[in-house]
Amino acid sequence: DTAVSQTPKYLVTQMGNDKSIKCEQNLGHDTMYWYKQDSKKFLKIMFSYNNKELIINETVPNRFSPKSPDKAHLNLHINSLELGDSAVYFCASSQAGLAGGSYNEQFFGPGTRLTVL
Amino acid sequence: AQKVTQAQTEISVVEKEDVTLDCVYETRDTTYYLFWYKQPPSGELVFLIRRNSFDEQNEISGRYSWNFQKSTSSFNFTITASQVVDSAVYFCALLPGYNTDKLIFGTGTRLQVFP
């Protein structure tokens, strides 16, 4: 019954490694997102996809590459991990609005805590 | 500039006290949406409320109430008769415009309710 799910919940890895986080939503939403929450709890959007198309890409290093194989999935791949990438990453989804934007509430996954050593 | 300010970093209350969490936003858009989310210690983000810029009616849901005032660009959240389970970080967020996906979060207010 989980609406937005993410795997893994915890990820501990060494600097320089490549890792992926997976996200799936079963709400039938058109739009999916990735957010980063830093150690001070500050939440910032990284990417959004609408029907598999990239809509928002917020000045994120190109080591981060989102991939949306279908509208129910949005994965995040991170190359050459750095210490500063340590954070909690949240996936979210929402239903697209009439004018293309998604003004409906976003539903969040449980988060993936990434620790880079 | 589009921005959300939650000036209260941390608030501590004793159970059964009422508490108000402040949220001030900035946007030049005439159509926008405001949200509150709760992040309990377990870490997930829980949606609480959405309000559009044309609806200034206050809303009450059980012990929770929201006061939206366009004149002061504020969307404050009050918990009446707080309980220990209300302990969490609360985020106010702004969606500026109706054709954008970019949700802008405030820095959050950590509420601790002591028994």
XYZ file of C-alpha atoms in Angstrom:
232
model
C 0.000 0.000 0.000
C 3.030 2.272 0.130
C 2.347 5.341 -1.987
C 5.907 6.500 -2.662
C 8.684 4.057 -1.915
C 12.440 4.424 -2.058
C 15.261 1.940 -1.864
C 17.545 1.691 -0.104
C 16.632 3.454 3.126
C 20.266 3.736 4.156
C 23.322 3.854 1.932
C 26.868 4.018 3.248
C 29.646 4.180 0.700
C 33.162 5.392 0.026
C 34.137 8.561 -1.769
C 34.506 8.080 -5.485
C 31.943 5.283 -5.765
C 28.852 5.350 -7.980
C 25.472 4.599 -6.431
C 21.794 4.615 -7.336
C 18.616 5.282 -5.392
C 15.335 3.959 -6.717
C 11.899 5.506 -6.364
C 8.488 4.191 -7.282
C 5.019 5.654 -6.808
C 1.729 3.805 -7.132
C -0.491 6.893 -6.955
C -0.841 7.304 -10.704
C 0.783 10.727 -10.517
C 2.331 12.413 -13.561
C 5.115 14.254 -11.840
C 8.002 13.008 -9.720
C 10.768 14.823 -7.892
C 14.053 14.444 -6.111
C 14.876 16.614 -3.104
C 18.005 16.857 -0.995
C 17.795 17.519 2.743
C 21.096 18.569 4.277
C 22.287 18.149 7.850
C 20.529 21.367 8.870
C 17.238 19.968 7.588
C 17.142 22.361 4.649
C 15.079 20.870 1.812
C 15.848 21.801 -1.758
C 14.474 20.508 -5.011
C 16.956 18.878 -7.356
C 14.894 17.560 -10.261
C 11.361 17.107 -11.423
C 10.011 14.903 -14.183
C 6.610 15.052 -15.801
C 5.608 11.957 -17.768
C 9.247 10.896 -18.086
C 10.326 14.361 -19.267
C 12.795 16.461 -17.291
C 11.144 19.705 -16.176
C 13.354 21.078 -13.410
C 17.093 20.716 -13.063
C 18.276 22.918 -10.242
C 21.983 23.688 -10.523
C 22.864 20.174 -9.528
C 26.338 18.852 -10.429
C 26.215 16.657 -13.489
C 27.438 13.766 -11.346
C 23.750 13.465 -10.470
C 21.678 11.922 -13.214
C 17.990 11.169 -12.823
C 16.367 8.532 -14.978
C 12.685 7.939 -15.481
C 11.955 4.663 -17.281
C 8.212 5.270 -16.909
C 6.020 7.755 -15.087
C 5.843 5.577 -11.972
C 9.599 5.436 -11.487
C 12.306 8.025 -11.016
C 15.773 6.804 -10.128
C 18.760 8.870 -9.086
C 22.247 7.855 -10.064
C 25.229 9.564 -8.500
C 28.735 9.228 -9.923
C 32.007 9.845 -8.130
C 30.441 10.427 -4.748
C 31.865 13.213 -2.598
C 31.692 13.863 1.135
C 29.322 16.782 0.520
C 26.790 14.457 -1.062
C 25.990 13.040 2.373
C 22.356 13.946 2.997
C 18.860 12.531 3.018
C 17.373 12.263 -0.446
C 13.625 12.347 -0.812
C 11.582 11.282 -3.762
C 8.108 12.804 -4.167
C 5.215 12.731 -6.587
C 2.186 14.832 -7.371
C -0.633 15.058 -9.861
C 0.022 17.571 -12.621
C -2.065 20.711 -12.599
C -4.231 21.933 -15.451
C -1.691 24.435 -16.693
C 1.160 21.987 -16.617
C 2.476 22.850 -13.216
C 1.895 20.603 -10.246
C 0.141 22.736 -7.690
C -1.308 19.743 -5.984
C 0.327 18.502 -2.836
C 3.458 16.445 -3.190
C 3.636 13.103 -1.474
C 7.044 12.131 -0.212
C 8.837 8.851 0.093
C 10.496 7.810 3.360
C 13.883 9.183 2.334
C 17.276 7.602 1.696
C 20.052 8.551 4.094
C 23.279 8.622 2.109
C 26.557 8.685 4.019
C 29.776 9.135 2.092
C 32.930 8.189 4.001
C 12.358 37.028 -4.873
C 10.455 33.947 -3.833
C 11.152 32.898 -0.339
C 9.693 31.302 2.780
C 10.828 32.391 6.214
C 10.243 30.419 9.356
C 11.910 32.612 11.926
C 11.402 30.212 14.832
C 14.148 27.638 14.691
C 13.037 25.720 17.732
C 10.066 25.887 20.096
C 9.604 23.940 23.316
C 6.272 23.628 25.077
C 4.709 21.473 27.732
C 1.851 19.182 26.809
C -1.564 20.808 26.541
C -0.111 24.206 25.742
C -1.170 25.897 22.513
C 1.621 26.743 20.101
C 1.788 28.791 16.902
C 4.374 28.245 14.199
C 4.996 31.279 12.045
C 5.462 31.329 8.297
C 6.089 34.390 6.153
C 6.388 34.107 2.398
C 7.476 36.323 -0.485
C 6.286 36.092 -4.054
C 5.219 38.474 -6.810
C 2.790 35.967 -8.272
C -0.896 36.600 -7.715
C -1.648 32.894 -7.907
C 0.341 30.722 -5.566
C -0.061 27.835 -3.169
C 1.062 27.363 0.401
C 1.683 24.112 2.196
C 2.614 22.759 5.589
C 4.463 19.500 6.052
C 5.397 17.629 9.221
C 8.626 15.674 9.629
C 8.473 13.503 12.757
C 11.628 11.984 14.269
C 11.165 8.933 12.033
C 12.103 11.179 9.110
C 9.260 10.965 6.626
C 7.532 14.088 5.329
C 3.813 14.193 5.947
C 1.533 16.560 4.062
C -0.747 18.581 6.334
C -2.470 21.263 4.282
C -2.554 23.108 0.967
C -4.037 26.561 0.554
C -4.346 28.644 -2.618
C -3.844 32.383 -2.713
C -7.497 33.120 -3.421
C -8.803 31.356 -0.370
C -8.135 33.298 2.805
C -10.520 31.372 4.961
C -8.958 29.938 8.047
C -8.962 26.191 8.299
C -9.358 23.929 11.272
C -8.656 20.220 11.375
C -8.982 18.755 14.835
C -6.333 20.373 17.017
C -4.666 21.983 13.998
C -5.629 25.346 12.571
C -4.147 27.613 9.937
C -4.377 31.364 9.627
C -3.705 32.717 6.130
C -3.348 36.498 5.861
C -2.370 37.925 2.489
C -2.010 41.416 3.962
C 0.969 40.249 6.013
C 2.040 37.413 3.669
C 1.718 34.957 6.494
C 0.405 31.435 6.798
C 0.666 30.515 10.467
C -0.052 27.144 11.978
C -1.480 26.640 15.458
C -1.609 23.428 17.422
C -4.106 23.512 20.248
C -3.568 21.402 23.372
C -0.255 20.076 22.081
C 0.716 16.463 22.620
C 4.067 14.687 22.740
C 3.277 13.108 19.356
C 3.265 16.600 17.839
C 7.030 16.766 18.359
C 8.487 17.147 14.887
C 10.024 19.582 12.447
C 7.338 21.541 10.624
C 7.966 22.995 7.192
C 6.050 25.718 5.446
C 6.384 25.738 1.659
C 5.418 27.949 -1.275
C 4.557 27.005 -4.839
C 4.810 30.317 -6.690
C 2.392 30.267 -9.584
C 0.135 27.603 -11.042
C 2.410 26.462 -13.856
C 5.475 25.533 -11.872
C 6.622 22.443 -10.028
C 9.172 24.232 -7.894
C 8.160 23.943 -4.260
C 10.172 26.298 -2.057
C 10.575 25.213 1.535
C 11.245 27.265 4.636
C 14.017 26.172 6.955
C 11.615 24.442 9.310
C 10.649 24.871 12.948
C 11.509 22.123 15.386
C 8.721 21.688 17.919
C 9.412 19.766 21.105
C 6.467 18.930 23.305
C 7.409 17.744 26.764
C 5.140 15.651 28.962
